[in-house]
Coordinates of C-alpha atoms and ligand atoms in Angstrom, one line a residue:
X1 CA 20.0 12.8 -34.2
X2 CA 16.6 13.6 -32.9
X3 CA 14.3 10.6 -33.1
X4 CA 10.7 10.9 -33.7
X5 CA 8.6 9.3 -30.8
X6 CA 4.7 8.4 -30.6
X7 CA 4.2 7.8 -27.3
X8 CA 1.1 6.0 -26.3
X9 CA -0.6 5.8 -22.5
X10 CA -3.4 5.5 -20.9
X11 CA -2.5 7.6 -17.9
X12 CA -0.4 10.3 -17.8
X13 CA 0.5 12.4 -14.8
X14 CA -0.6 15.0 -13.3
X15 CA -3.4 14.8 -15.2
X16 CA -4.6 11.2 -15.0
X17 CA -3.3 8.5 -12.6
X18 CA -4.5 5.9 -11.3
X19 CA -0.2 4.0 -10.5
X20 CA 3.2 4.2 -11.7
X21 CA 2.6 3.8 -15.6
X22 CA 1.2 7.5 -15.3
X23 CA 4.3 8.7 -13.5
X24 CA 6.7 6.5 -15.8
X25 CA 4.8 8.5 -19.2
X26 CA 5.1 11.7 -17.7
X27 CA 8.3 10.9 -16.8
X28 CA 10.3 9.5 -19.8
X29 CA 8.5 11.6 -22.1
X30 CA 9.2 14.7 -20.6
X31 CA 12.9 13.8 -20.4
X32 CA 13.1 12.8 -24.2
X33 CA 11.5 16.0 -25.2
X34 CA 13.9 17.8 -23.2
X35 CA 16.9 16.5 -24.9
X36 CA 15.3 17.1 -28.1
X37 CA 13.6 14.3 -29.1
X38 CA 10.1 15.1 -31.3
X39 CA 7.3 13.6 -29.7
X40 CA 3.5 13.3 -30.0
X41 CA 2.2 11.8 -26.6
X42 CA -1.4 10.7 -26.9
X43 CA -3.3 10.4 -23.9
X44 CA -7.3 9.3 -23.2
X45 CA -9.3 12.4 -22.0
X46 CA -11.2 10.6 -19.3
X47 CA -13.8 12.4 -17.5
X48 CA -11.0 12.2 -14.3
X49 CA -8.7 14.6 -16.4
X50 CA -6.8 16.9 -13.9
X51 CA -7.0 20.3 -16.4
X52 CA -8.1 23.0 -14.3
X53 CA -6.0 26.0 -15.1
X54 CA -4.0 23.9 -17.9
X55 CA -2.9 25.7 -21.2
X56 CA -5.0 24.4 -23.6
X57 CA -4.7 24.4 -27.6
X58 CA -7.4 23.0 -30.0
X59 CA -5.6 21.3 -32.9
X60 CA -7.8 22.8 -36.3
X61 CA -7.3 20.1 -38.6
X62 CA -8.1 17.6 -35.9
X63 CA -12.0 18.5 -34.2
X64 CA -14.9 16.3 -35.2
X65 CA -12.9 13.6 -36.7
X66 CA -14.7 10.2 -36.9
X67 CA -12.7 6.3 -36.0
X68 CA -14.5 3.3 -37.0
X69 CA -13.9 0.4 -34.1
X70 CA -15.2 -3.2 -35.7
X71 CA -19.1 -1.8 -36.7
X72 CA -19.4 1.2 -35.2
X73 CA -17.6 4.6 -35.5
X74 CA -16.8 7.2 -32.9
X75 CA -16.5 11.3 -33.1
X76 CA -13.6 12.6 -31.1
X77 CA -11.2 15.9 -31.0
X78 CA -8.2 16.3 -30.3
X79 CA -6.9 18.9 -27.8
X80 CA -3.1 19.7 -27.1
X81 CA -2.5 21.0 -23.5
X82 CA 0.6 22.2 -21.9
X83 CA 2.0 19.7 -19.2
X84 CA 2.2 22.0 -16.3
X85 CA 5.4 23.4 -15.4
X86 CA 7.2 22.2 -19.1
X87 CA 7.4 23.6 -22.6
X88 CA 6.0 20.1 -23.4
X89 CA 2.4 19.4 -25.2
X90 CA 0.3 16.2 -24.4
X91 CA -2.3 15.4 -27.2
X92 CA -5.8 14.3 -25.7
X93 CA -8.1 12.0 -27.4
X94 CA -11.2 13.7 -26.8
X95 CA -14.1 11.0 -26.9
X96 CA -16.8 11.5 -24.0
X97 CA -18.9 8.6 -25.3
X98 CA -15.8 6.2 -24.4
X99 CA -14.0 8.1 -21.7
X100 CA -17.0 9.7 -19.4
X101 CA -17.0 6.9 -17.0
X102 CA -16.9 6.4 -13.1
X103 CA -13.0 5.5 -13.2
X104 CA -10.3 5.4 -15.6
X105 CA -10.5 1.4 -15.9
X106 CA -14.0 -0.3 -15.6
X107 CA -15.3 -4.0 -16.0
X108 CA -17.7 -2.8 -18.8
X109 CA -18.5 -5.2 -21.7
X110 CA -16.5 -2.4 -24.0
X111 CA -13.5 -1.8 -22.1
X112 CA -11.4 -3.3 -24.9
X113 CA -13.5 -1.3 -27.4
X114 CA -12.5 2.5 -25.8
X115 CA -8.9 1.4 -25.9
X116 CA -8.8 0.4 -29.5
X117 CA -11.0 3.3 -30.2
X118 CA -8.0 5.4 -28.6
X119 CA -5.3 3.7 -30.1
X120 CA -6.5 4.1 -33.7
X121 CA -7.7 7.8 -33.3
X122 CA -3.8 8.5 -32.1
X123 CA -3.0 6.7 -34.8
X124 CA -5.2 8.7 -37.4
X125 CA -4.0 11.5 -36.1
X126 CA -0.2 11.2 -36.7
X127 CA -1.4 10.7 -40.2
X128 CA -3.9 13.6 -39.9
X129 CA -0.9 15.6 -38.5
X130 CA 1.8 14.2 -40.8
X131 CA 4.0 13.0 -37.9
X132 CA 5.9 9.7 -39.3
X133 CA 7.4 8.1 -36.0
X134 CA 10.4 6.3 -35.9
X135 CA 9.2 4.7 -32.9
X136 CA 5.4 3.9 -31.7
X137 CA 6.3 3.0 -27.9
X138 CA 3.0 1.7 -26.3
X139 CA 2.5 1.2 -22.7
X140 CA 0.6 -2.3 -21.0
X141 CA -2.5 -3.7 -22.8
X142 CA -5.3 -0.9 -23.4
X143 CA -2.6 0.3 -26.8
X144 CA -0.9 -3.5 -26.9
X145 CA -2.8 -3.7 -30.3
X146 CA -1.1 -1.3 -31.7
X147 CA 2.2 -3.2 -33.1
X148 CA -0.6 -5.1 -34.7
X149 CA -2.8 -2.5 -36.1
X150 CA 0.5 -1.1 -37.7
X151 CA 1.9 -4.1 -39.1
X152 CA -2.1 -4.5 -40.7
X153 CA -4.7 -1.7 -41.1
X154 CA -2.5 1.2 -41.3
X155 CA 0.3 -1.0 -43.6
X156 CA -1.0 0.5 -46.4
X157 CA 0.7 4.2 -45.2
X158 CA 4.4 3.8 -46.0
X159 CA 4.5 7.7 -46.0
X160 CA 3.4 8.0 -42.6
X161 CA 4.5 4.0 -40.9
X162 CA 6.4 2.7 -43.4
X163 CA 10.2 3.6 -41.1
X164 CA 8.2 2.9 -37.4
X165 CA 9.1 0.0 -35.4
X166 CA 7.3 -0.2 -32.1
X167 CA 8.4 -0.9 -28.4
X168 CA 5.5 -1.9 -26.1
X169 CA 6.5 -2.0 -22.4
X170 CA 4.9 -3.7 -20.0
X171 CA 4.2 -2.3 -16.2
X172 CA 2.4 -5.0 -15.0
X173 CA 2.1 -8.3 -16.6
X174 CA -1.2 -9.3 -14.0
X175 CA -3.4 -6.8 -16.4
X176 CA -3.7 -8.6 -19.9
X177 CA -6.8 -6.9 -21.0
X178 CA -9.0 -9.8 -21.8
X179 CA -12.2 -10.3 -23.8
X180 CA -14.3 -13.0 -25.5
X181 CA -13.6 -14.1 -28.7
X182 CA -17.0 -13.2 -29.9
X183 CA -16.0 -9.4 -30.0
X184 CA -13.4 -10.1 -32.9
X185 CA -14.8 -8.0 -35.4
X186 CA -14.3 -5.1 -32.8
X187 CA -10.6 -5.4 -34.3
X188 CA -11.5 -4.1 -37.5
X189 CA -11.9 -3.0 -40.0
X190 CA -8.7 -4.0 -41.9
X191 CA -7.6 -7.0 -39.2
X192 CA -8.4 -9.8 -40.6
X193 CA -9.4 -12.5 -37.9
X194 CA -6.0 -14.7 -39.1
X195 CA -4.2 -12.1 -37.5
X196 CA -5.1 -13.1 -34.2
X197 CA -4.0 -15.5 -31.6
X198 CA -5.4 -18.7 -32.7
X199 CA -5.2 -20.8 -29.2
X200 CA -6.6 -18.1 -27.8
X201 CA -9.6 -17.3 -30.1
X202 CA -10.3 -21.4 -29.3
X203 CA -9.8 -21.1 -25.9
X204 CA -13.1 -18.1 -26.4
X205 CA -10.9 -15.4 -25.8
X206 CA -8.3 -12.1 -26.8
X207 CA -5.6 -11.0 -25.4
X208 CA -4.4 -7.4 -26.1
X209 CA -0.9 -7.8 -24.5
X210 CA -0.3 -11.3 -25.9
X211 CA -0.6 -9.7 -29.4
X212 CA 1.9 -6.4 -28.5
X213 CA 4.2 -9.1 -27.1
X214 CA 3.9 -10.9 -30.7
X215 CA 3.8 -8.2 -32.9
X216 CA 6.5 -5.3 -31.1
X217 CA 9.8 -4.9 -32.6
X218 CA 10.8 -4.6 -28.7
X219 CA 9.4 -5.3 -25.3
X220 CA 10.6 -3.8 -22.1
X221 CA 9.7 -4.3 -19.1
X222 CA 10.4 -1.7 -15.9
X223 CA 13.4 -3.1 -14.2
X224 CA 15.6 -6.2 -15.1
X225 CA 14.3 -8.5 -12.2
X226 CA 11.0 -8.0 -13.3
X227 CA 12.3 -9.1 -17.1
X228 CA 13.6 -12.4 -15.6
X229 CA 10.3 -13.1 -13.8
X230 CA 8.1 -12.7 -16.2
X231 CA 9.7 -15.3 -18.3
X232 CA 9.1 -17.6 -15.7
X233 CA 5.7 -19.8 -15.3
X234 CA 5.6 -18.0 -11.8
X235 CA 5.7 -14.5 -13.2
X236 CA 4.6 -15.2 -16.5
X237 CA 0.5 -15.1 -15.9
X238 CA 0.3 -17.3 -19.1
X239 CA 2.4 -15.2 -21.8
X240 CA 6.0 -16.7 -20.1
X241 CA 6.0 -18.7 -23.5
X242 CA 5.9 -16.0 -25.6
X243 CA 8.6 -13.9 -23.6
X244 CA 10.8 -16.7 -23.5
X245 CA 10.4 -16.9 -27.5
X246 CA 10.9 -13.2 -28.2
X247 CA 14.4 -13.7 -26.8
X248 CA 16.6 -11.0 -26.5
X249 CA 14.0 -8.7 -27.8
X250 CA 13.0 -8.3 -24.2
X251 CA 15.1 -6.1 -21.8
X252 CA 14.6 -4.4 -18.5
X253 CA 15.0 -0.8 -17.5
X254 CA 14.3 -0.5 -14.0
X255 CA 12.2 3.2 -14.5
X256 CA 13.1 6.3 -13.0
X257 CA 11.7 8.9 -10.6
X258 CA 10.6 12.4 -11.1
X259 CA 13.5 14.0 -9.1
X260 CA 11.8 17.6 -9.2
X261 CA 8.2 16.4 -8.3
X262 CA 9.8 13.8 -5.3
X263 CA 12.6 16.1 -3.9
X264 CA 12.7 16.7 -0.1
X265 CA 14.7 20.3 -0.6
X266 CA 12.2 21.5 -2.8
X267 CA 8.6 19.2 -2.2
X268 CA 5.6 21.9 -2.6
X269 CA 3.5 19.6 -0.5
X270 CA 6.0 20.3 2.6
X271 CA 5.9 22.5 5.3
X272 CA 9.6 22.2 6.0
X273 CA 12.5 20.6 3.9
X274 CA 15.8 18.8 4.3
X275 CA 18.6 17.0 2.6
X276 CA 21.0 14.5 2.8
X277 CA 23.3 17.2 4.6
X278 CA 20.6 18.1 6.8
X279 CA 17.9 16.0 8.2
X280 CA 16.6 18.4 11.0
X281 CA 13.7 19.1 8.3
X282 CA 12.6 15.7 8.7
X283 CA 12.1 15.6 12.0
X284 CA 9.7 18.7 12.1
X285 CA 7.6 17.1 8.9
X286 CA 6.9 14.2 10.9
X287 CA 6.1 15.6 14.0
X288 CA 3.8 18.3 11.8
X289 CA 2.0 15.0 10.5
X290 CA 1.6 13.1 13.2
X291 CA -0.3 16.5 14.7
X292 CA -2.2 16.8 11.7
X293 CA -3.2 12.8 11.9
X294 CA -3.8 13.2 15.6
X295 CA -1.5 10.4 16.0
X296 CA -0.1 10.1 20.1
X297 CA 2.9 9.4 22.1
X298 CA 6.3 10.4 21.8
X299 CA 7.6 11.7 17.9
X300 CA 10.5 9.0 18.9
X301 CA 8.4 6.6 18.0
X302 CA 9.0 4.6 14.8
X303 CA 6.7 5.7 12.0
X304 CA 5.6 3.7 9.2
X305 CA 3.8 4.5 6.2
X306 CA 2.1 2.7 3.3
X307 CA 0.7 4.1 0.2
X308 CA -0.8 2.2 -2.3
X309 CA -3.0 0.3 -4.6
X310 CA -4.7 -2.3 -1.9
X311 CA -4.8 -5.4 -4.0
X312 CA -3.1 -8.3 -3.3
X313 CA -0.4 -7.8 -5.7
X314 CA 0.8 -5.2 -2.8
X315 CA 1.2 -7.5 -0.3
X316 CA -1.2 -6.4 1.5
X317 CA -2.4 -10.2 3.1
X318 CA 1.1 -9.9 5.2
X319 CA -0.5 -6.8 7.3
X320 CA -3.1 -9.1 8.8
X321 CA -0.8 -10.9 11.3
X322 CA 2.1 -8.2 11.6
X323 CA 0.7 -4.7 11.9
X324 CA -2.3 -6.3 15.2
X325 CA 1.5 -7.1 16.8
X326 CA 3.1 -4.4 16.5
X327 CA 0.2 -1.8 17.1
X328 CA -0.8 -3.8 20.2
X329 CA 2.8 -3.8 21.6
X330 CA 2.8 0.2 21.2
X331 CA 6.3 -0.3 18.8
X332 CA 5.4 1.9 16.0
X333 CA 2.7 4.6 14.3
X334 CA 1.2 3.9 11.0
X335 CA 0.2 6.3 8.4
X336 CA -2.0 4.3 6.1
X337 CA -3.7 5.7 2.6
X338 CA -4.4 4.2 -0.3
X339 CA -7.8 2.5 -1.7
X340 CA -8.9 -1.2 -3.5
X341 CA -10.4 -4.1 -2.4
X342 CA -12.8 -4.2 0.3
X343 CA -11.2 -6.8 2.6
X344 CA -8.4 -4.9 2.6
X345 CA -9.7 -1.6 3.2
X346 CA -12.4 -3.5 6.3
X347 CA -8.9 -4.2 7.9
X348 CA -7.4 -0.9 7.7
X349 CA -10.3 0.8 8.9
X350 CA -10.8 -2.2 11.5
X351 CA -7.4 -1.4 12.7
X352 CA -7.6 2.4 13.3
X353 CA -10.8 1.7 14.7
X354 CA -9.1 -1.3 17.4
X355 CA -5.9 1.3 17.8
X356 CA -6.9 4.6 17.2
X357 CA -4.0 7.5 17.9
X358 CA -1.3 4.7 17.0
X359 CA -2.8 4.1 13.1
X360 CA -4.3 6.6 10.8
X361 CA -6.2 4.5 7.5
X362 CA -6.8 7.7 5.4
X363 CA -9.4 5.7 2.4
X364 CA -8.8 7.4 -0.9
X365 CA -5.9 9.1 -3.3
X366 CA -4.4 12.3 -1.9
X367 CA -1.1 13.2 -3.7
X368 CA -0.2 15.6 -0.8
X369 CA -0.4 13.3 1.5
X370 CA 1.6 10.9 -0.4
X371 CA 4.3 13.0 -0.3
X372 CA 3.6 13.9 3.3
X373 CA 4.1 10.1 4.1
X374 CA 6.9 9.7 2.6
X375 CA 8.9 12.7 3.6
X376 CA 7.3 12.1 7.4
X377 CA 7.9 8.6 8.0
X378 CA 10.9 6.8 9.6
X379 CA 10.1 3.1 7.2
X380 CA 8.0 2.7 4.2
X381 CA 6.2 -1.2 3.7
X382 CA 6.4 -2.8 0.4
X383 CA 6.2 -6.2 1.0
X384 CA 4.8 -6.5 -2.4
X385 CA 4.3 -10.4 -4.0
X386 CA 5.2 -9.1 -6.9
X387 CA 6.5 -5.8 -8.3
X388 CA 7.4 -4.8 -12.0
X389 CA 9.3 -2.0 -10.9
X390 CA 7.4 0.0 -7.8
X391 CA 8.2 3.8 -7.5
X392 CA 7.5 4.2 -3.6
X393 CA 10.3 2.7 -2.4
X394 CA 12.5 4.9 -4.5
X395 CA 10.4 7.8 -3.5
X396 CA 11.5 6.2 -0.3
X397 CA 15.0 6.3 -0.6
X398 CA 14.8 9.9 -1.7
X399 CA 13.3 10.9 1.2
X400 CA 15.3 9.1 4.4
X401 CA 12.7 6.7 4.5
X402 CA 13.7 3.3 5.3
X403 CA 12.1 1.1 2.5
X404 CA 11.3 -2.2 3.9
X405 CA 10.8 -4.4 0.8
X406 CA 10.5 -8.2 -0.8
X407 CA 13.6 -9.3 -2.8
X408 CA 11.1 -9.5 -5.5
X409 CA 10.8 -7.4 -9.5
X410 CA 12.3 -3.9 -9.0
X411 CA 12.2 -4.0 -5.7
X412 CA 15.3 -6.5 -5.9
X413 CA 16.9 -4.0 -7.9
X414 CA 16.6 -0.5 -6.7
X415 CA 16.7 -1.1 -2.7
X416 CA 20.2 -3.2 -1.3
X417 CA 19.5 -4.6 1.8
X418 CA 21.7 -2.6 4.3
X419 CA 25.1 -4.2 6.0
X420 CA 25.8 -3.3 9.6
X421 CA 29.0 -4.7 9.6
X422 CA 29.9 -1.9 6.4
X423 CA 27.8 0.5 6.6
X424 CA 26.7 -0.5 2.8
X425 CA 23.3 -0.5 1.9
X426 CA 19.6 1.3 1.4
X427 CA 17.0 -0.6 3.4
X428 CA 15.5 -3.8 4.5
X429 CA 14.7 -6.9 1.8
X430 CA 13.4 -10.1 3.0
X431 CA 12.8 -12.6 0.9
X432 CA 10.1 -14.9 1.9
X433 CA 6.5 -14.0 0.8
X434 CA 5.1 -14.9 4.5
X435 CA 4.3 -13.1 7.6
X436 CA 7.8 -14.7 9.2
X437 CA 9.7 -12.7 6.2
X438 CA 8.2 -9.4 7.5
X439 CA 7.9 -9.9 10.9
X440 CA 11.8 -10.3 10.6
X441 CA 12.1 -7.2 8.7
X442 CA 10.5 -5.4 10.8
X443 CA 12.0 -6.6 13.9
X444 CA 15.2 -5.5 11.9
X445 CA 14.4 -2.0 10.9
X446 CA 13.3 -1.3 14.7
X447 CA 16.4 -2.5 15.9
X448 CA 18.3 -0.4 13.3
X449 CA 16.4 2.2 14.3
X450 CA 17.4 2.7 17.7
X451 CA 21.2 2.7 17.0
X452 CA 20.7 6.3 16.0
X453 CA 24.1 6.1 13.7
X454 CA 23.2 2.8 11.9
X455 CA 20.4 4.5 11.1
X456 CA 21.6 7.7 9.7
X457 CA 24.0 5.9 7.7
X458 CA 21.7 4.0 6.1
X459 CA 19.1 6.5 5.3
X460 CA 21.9 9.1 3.9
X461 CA 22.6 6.1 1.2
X462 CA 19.9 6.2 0.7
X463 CA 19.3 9.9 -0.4
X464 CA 22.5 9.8 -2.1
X465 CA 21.2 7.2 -5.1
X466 CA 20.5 8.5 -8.5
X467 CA 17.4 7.5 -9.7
X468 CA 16.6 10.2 -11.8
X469 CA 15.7 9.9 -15.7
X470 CA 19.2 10.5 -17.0
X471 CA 19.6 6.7 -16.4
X472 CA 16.6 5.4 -17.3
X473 CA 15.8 7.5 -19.7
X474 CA 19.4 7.4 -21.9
X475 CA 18.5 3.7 -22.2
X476 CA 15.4 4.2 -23.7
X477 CA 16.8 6.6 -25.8
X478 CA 19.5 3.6 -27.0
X479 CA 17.1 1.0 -27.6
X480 CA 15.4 3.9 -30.0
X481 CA 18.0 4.4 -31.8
X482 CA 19.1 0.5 -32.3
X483 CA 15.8 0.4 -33.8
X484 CA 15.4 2.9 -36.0
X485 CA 18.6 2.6 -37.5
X486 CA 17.5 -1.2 -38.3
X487 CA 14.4 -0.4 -39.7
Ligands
ADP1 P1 1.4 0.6 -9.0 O1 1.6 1.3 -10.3 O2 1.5 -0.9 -9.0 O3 0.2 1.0 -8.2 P2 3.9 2.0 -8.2 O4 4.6 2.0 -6.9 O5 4.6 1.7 -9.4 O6 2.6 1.0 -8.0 O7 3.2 3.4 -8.4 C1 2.2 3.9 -7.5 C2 2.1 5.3 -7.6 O8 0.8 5.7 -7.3 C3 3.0 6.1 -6.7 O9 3.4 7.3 -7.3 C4 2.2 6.2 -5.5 O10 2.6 7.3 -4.7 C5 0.8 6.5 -6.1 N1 -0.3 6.1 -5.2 C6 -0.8 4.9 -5.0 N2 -1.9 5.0 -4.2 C7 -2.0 6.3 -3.9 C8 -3.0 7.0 -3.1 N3 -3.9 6.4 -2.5 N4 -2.8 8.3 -3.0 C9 -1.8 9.0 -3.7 N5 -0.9 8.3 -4.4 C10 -1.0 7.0 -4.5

């Protein structure tokens, strides 16, 4: 039976990303509408919004509309747009006061305020449009009020709420969202100050994911690892408490990859393709990349490549003793992109800079040349301290890319370190969080890598795992239905 899905996110790509939880909502949404599920997926329109060219609707009923947030009240529209490529519809909050600003997450004194703003005008809007979900699935902490908001200021609409549960999943537990405790009010109107956290509002603050964690009917998290972690102190980052007591409403689903967008036989970003079958394609995308990077010697040289967020998170501390080594020894090429903190970014740069022709830092996003790196490299770093699910290294395995990972979150549970001995296995996994664990894994990978039929064993496992939706998605799609049959 179809089930009827609000789907809340703050990203969603292609139009806005800024990591995986805009991936994961384009992702799983577009899968459940394509088995015929009826969904209304609400997304910010930030001034960032990818929309050239995009098929756009106005809704009628829903232009001008006002949203009261604690004292003060918003005007917004809402536009429908075509996600490119699907018969499906995305529903933009349109609100330029809130969503005109440098980058899709800023430090600003109202950061809490444009969320809640959001989450109530998609709210107001299923009841504008008559949609009465049987699920309200809400995505990390900028909708994490919104279990709340139904169980309190919209309770009063049993047409509309009165069969919704919600699921709020969380893609990474190190963003909670935070602000003081003097901004209460901002939770009205109709939340009545009881409703919130007490320990918190002493210890002078909110926390919007310690409030979806309370107040959802289930939690998931992106892969089952990750689930375990998080109910730890280690991995907890203070809600491991409230995790522990939700029991088994928490459950992992290690997330999926977009198969059509991340496919090596068909990539739009390529200038030549391959498959399992047939690797020859590979071999000309890297040697067309390292041309275009202008990066030197022989294309038998290992190639790595990194791609992402530079905060610590990432691993990113591990680089500073292993990649000076390796570059100074003349062992490998790196293809580097990826943006974040400024120390990190000083040693890239520092690096190309030291090594230039062995090490490109390219400073920035660039989705083609994401999928350039991955389709051109031999081995893809993730030595991540800690990672709720990670999509690269899946990308990764797609593409004949070694991953080289930490036995840590989904990382643990979508790469299998390789066995020599039987040929099983996907790529490399070390498990200490220190520059002995990588040095070690790397040392590995380039002795793998020059046994040429090791090495095209492992990476054809590789390519040969399904990580599409159908998995993922299906157990979405069950933990929907458990739901809505019990409410
Ligand atoms: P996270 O969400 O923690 O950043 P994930 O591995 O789950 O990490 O997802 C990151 C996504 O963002 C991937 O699709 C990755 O390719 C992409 N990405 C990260 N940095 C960049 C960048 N600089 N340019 C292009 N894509 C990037």
């Amino acid at each position: 039976m179809p089930l009827r899905v609000c789907f809340l996110s703050a990203e969603f790509a292609p139009f806005s990303k800024a990591g995986g939880l805009g991936d994961v909502a384009s992702a799983l949404t577009g899968y459940l509408a394509g088995i015929g599920h009826e969904l209304r997926v609400f997304v910010p329109r930030h001034a960032q919004t990818q929309d050239a060219g995009v098929d756009w609707q106005a809704v009628d009923p829903l232009q001008g509309l006002d949203v009261q947030v604690g004292a003060r009240t918003y005007r917004y529209d809402v536009r429908t747009a075509r996600v490119p490529g699907t018969s499906h519809w995305v529903h933009f909050i349109v609100c330029p006061e809130l969503f005109d600003r440098p980058a899709l997450y800023t430090d600003s004194a109202d950061e809490h305020v444009r969320y809640l703003m959001f989450t109530r005008a998609a709210l107001e809007s299923c009841q504008r449009m008559g949609f009465s979900p049987d699920i309200l699935h809400c995505n990390d902490w900028h909708t994490g009020f919104a279990p709340l908001l139904l169980r309190t200021a919209y309770a009063w609409d049993r047409n509309v709420f009165g069969r919704t549960s919600s699921v709020f999943t969380i893609h990474n537990i190190g963003y909670q969202g935070l602000f003081a405790a003097s901004r209460a009010a901002d939770l009205g109107p109709s939340v009545d100050v009881n409703a919130l956290h007490a320990g918190d509002l002493l210890a002078g603050r909110i926390n919007p994911m310690r409030h979806a964690i309370l107040h959802a009917e289930a939690i998931t998290t992106v892969s089952p690892t990750y689930a375990r972690e998080i109910r730890t102190p280690d991995g907890g980052y203070g809600l491991d408490g409230d995790l522990r007591a939700r029991g088994a409403a928490v459950v992992g689903i290690l997330n999926g990859i977009d198969t059509q967008t991340w496919n090596p036989a068909g990539d739009t970003y390529l200038p030549h393709h391959y498959d399992a079958d047939d690797l020859s394609g590979k071999a000309l995308v890297k040697a067309a990349l390292l041309d275009l990077l202008r990066l030197q010697g022989s294309p038998q040289i290992p190639l790595l490549g990194i791609i992402s967020r530079l905060a610590q998170q990432k691993g990113i501390d591990l680089y500073f003793d292993t990649l000076p080594e390796l570059l100074a020894a003349n062992r490998v090429r790196i293809a580097a992109l990826g943006s974040g903190e400024p120390r990190y970014e000083t040693f890239l740069r520092g690096l190309q800079d030291e090594y230039p022709g062995r090490i490109v830092y390219h400073d920035g996003y660039s989705e083609e040349l994401a999928h350039y790196i991955e389709a051109a490299a031999d081995m893809f770093l993730m030595p991540s301290l800690y990672e709720p699910c990670g999509l690269n290294q899946m990308y990764s395995l797609r593409y004949g890319t070694c991953p080289i990972v930490r036995r840590t979150g989904g990382l643990a549970d979508s790469v299998q370190h390789f066995d020599p001995a039987t040929g099983a296995g996907t790529g490399i996994v070390f498990n200490d969080f220190n520059a002995d664990g990588l040095r070690w894994a790397l040392a590995t990978a380039l002795d793998w890598y020059a046994q040429p039929a090791l090495w095209q064993r492992l990476r054809t496992n590789g390519m040969r795992v399904d990580f599409s939706w159908t998995r993922s998605g299906a157990e979405y799609v069950r933990l929907y239905a458990r739901l809505a049959a019990a409410g």
